[in-house]
CSV table of C-alpha atoms in Angstrom, one decimal:
chain,number,residue,atom,x,y,z
A,278,LYS,CA,100.6,146.1,121.6
A,279,ASN,CA,102.6,145.4,118.4
A,280,SER,CA,105.5,147.4,117.0
A,281,GLU,CA,107.6,147.0,113.9
A,282,ILE,CA,111.3,147.9,113.5
A,283,LYS,CA,113.1,147.6,110.2
A,284,TYR,CA,116.8,148.2,109.3
A,285,ASP,CA,118.0,148.9,105.8
A,286,ALA,CA,120.9,147.0,104.3
A,287,THR,CA,123.4,149.7,105.3
A,288,GLY,CA,122.2,150.1,108.9
A,289,GLU,CA,121.9,153.9,108.4
A,290,LYS,CA,118.1,154.0,108.3
A,291,VAL,CA,115.8,152.6,110.9
A,292,ILE,CA,112.0,152.6,110.4
A,293,ILE,CA,110.1,152.3,113.7
A,294,ASP,CA,106.3,152.1,113.2
A,295,ASN,CA,106.5,154.2,110.0
A,296,ASP,CA,108.9,156.8,111.5
A,297,THR,CA,112.3,156.9,109.9
A,298,ILE,CA,115.4,157.5,112.0
A,299,SER,CA,118.8,158.1,110.4
A,300,GLN,CA,121.9,157.0,112.2
A,301,LYS,CA,125.6,157.3,111.2
A,302,HIS,CA,127.3,154.0,110.6
A,303,THR,CA,131.0,153.5,110.0
A,304,ALA,CA,132.4,150.3,108.5
A,305,ALA,CA,135.1,150.2,111.2
A,306,SER,CA,132.7,149.8,114.1
A,307,SER,CA,129.4,147.9,114.0
A,308,GLU,CA,126.9,149.3,116.4
A,309,LEU,CA,125.4,146.8,118.8
A,310,ASN,CA,121.6,147.4,119.4
A,311,ARG,CA,119.3,146.0,122.1
A,312,VAL,CA,115.6,145.7,121.8
A,313,ILE,CA,113.6,145.1,125.0
A,314,ILE,CA,110.0,144.0,124.7
A,315,PRO,CA,107.9,144.6,127.8
A,316,TYR,CA,105.4,142.0,129.1
A,317,GLY,CA,102.0,142.2,127.2
A,318,LYS,CA,103.7,143.5,124.0
A,319,SER,CA,105.4,141.9,121.0
A,320,SER,CA,107.4,143.3,118.1
A,321,LEU,CA,108.5,142.4,114.5
A,322,LEU,CA,112.1,143.3,113.8
A,323,THR,CA,113.7,143.2,110.3
A,324,LEU,CA,117.4,143.0,110.5
A,325,SER,CA,119.8,144.6,107.9
A,326,ASP,CA,120.2,141.2,106.1
A,327,GLY,CA,116.5,140.8,105.6
A,328,THR,CA,116.0,138.3,108.5
A,329,LYS,CA,112.7,138.8,110.3
A,330,VAL,CA,112.4,138.3,114.0
A,331,TRP,CA,109.1,138.2,116.0
A,332,LEU,CA,109.9,138.9,119.6
A,333,ASN,CA,107.5,137.7,122.3
A,334,ALA,CA,106.6,139.5,125.5
A,335,GLY,CA,109.4,139.9,128.1
A,336,SER,CA,112.1,139.2,125.5
A,337,GLN,CA,115.4,140.9,124.6
A,338,LEU,CA,117.5,140.7,121.4
A,339,MET,CA,121.0,142.1,121.0
A,340,TYR,CA,122.2,142.5,117.3
A,341,PRO,CA,124.5,144.6,115.2
A,342,SER,CA,123.2,147.4,112.9
A,343,VAL,CA,125.0,145.6,110.0
A,344,PHE,CA,126.3,142.0,110.1
A,345,ASP,CA,129.9,141.4,109.0
A,346,ASN,CA,130.6,139.0,106.1
A,347,LYS,CA,131.8,136.0,108.1
A,348,GLN,CA,128.7,135.2,110.3
A,349,ARG,CA,125.5,136.8,111.6
A,350,GLU,CA,125.2,136.6,115.4
A,351,VAL,CA,122.4,137.7,117.7
A,352,LEU,CA,121.9,137.2,121.4
A,353,LEU,CA,118.4,136.2,122.7
A,354,ILE,CA,116.9,136.4,126.1
A,355,GLY,CA,113.3,135.2,126.1
A,356,GLU,CA,111.4,133.9,123.1
A,357,ALA,CA,111.6,134.8,119.4
A,358,PHE,CA,110.5,133.3,116.0
A,359,PHE,CA,113.1,133.7,113.3
A,360,GLU,CA,112.7,133.7,109.5
A,361,VAL,CA,116.3,133.8,108.5
A,362,LYS,CA,117.4,135.1,105.0
A,363,ARG,CA,119.5,132.4,103.4
A,364,ASN,CA,123.2,133.1,103.0
A,365,GLU,CA,125.4,130.0,102.8
A,366,ALA,CA,128.6,132.1,103.1
A,367,SER,CA,127.4,133.7,106.4
A,368,PRO,CA,125.7,131.4,108.9
A,369,PHE,CA,123.1,132.8,111.3
A,370,ILE,CA,123.7,132.1,115.0
A,371,VAL,CA,121.2,132.7,117.8
A,372,ARG,CA,123.2,132.7,121.1
A,373,THR,CA,121.4,132.0,124.4
A,374,GLU,CA,122.7,131.2,127.9
A,375,GLN,CA,122.2,127.4,127.5
A,376,ALA,CA,122.6,126.7,123.8
A,377,ASP,CA,123.4,128.2,120.4
A,378,VAL,CA,121.3,127.6,117.3
A,379,GLN,CA,123.1,127.8,114.0
A,380,VAL,CA,121.3,128.0,110.6
A,381,LEU,CA,121.8,129.0,107.0
A,382,GLY,CA,118.3,130.0,106.0
A,383,THR,CA,115.2,128.7,107.8
A,384,SER,CA,112.3,129.5,110.2
A,385,PHE,CA,112.3,128.4,113.8
A,386,ASP,CA,111.2,129.4,117.3
A,387,VAL,CA,113.5,129.6,120.4
A,388,SER,CA,112.4,130.0,124.0
A,389,ALA,CA,115.1,130.8,126.5
A,390,TYR,CA,113.7,132.9,129.3
A,391,PRO,CA,116.3,133.3,132.1
A,392,ASP,CA,113.8,132.6,134.9
A,393,ASP,CA,112.5,129.5,133.2
A,394,ASN,CA,114.3,126.2,133.7
A,395,ILE,CA,113.4,125.0,130.2
A,396,PHE,CA,115.1,125.9,126.9
A,397,GLN,CA,113.1,125.0,123.7
A,398,ALA,CA,113.7,125.2,120.0
A,399,VAL,CA,111.1,124.3,117.4
A,400,LEU,CA,111.9,124.0,113.7
A,401,VAL,CA,109.3,125.0,111.1
A,402,THR,CA,111.3,124.9,107.9
A,403,GLY,CA,114.9,124.1,106.9
A,404,SER,CA,117.3,122.6,109.4
A,405,VAL,CA,119.1,123.9,112.5
A,406,CYS,CA,122.1,122.7,114.5
A,407,ILE,CA,121.8,123.2,118.3
A,408,GLU,CA,125.0,123.3,120.3
A,409,ILE,CA,124.4,122.7,124.0
A,410,LYS,CA,126.8,124.3,126.4
A,411,LYS,CA,127.9,121.8,129.0
A,412,GLU,CA,129.0,122.6,132.6
A,413,GLY,CA,132.6,122.2,133.5
A,414,LEU,CA,136.0,122.9,131.9
A,415,LEU,CA,136.5,119.6,130.1
A,416,SER,CA,132.8,118.8,129.3
A,417,GLY,CA,132.8,120.0,125.7
A,418,LYS,CA,129.7,120.7,123.7
A,419,GLU,CA,126.9,118.4,122.5
A,420,LYS,CA,125.2,118.9,119.1
A,421,LYS,CA,121.7,118.1,118.0
A,422,VAL,CA,120.3,118.6,114.4
A,423,LEU,CA,116.6,119.2,113.9
A,424,VAL,CA,114.4,118.6,110.9
A,425,PRO,CA,111.0,120.3,110.4
A,426,ASN,CA,108.3,119.7,113.0
A,427,GLU,CA,110.8,118.8,115.7
A,428,LEU,CA,111.1,120.2,119.2
A,429,PHE,CA,114.4,120.3,121.1
A,430,TYR,CA,113.8,120.3,124.8
A,431,LEU,CA,116.5,121.0,127.5
A,432,ASN,CA,116.0,121.1,131.2
A,433,LYS,CA,118.5,123.7,132.4
A,434,GLU,CA,118.8,122.3,136.0
A,435,THR,CA,119.3,118.6,135.2
A,436,GLY,CA,120.8,118.9,131.6
A,437,PHE,CA,118.2,116.3,130.4
A,438,ASN,CA,117.4,116.9,126.8
A,439,TYR,CA,115.5,115.2,123.9
A,440,VAL,CA,114.2,115.8,120.4
A,441,ASN,CA,110.5,115.0,119.7
A,442,LYS,CA,108.1,115.3,116.7
A,443,ILE,CA,105.4,117.9,117.5
A,444,ASP,CA,102.6,120.1,116.1
A,445,ILE,CA,104.4,123.4,115.5
A,446,ALA,CA,101.2,125.5,115.8
A,447,SER,CA,101.2,125.0,119.6
A,448,TYR,CA,104.7,126.6,119.8
A,449,THR,CA,104.5,129.3,117.2
A,450,SER,CA,100.9,130.6,117.3
A,451,TRP,CA,101.9,133.4,119.8
A,452,LYS,CA,103.2,135.4,116.9
A,453,GLU,CA,99.7,135.6,115.4
A,454,GLY,CA,98.3,136.6,118.9
A,455,MET,CA,96.9,133.1,119.6
A,456,PHE,CA,97.7,130.7,122.4
A,457,ILE,CA,97.2,127.0,121.7
A,458,CYS,CA,97.8,124.6,124.6
A,459,GLU,CA,97.0,120.9,123.9
A,460,LYS,CA,98.4,118.2,126.1
A,461,GLN,CA,100.7,120.7,127.9
A,462,ASP,CA,101.7,120.7,131.5
A,463,LEU,CA,99.6,123.2,133.5
A,464,ASN,CA,102.8,124.8,134.9
A,465,ARG,CA,103.9,125.5,131.3
A,466,VAL,CA,100.5,127.0,130.4
A,467,ILE,CA,100.5,129.3,133.4
A,468,ARG,CA,104.1,130.4,132.7
A,469,LYS,CA,103.1,131.3,129.1
A,470,LEU,CA,100.0,133.2,130.3
A,471,GLU,CA,102.2,135.0,132.8
């Protein structure tokens, strides 16, 4: 049900559930990896910079074996909880289809399943900047900054979005194997159970 993947700082050693795999890494080309979590499973991934990522069922994460010095970028499809190792010289960016989440060092949850018409980001500690991708050539981008215990909600179909104070346990308890659903729409509860 649960698996754990951990990269060392050089990206040459990968530990998967206590099995060590060695891979060659050259500074000239950073390997791009993809982890796919099937439904009914979850995984803890420790990236080469020390950032921890809990991936929920039906999620995918694309990331380099080793981050370059300028910025740390990952691509998320699905849901993940991030505990980002602080590095002010190298911001951490989670890219999704609808929005990008940029942080320096913090913990937060992002839900961006492709078959769901809702994008959500929940901030636990620190602060994050969410850059919403707008439709059209001249539309530009909209930015929202979250503080702890805030939820950013975006309806992908209408573009309607808002920021609201919430109880974070309802949105992050999945990483402990629990499902809390108070005052949530039944459609959202069924989608999470699915």
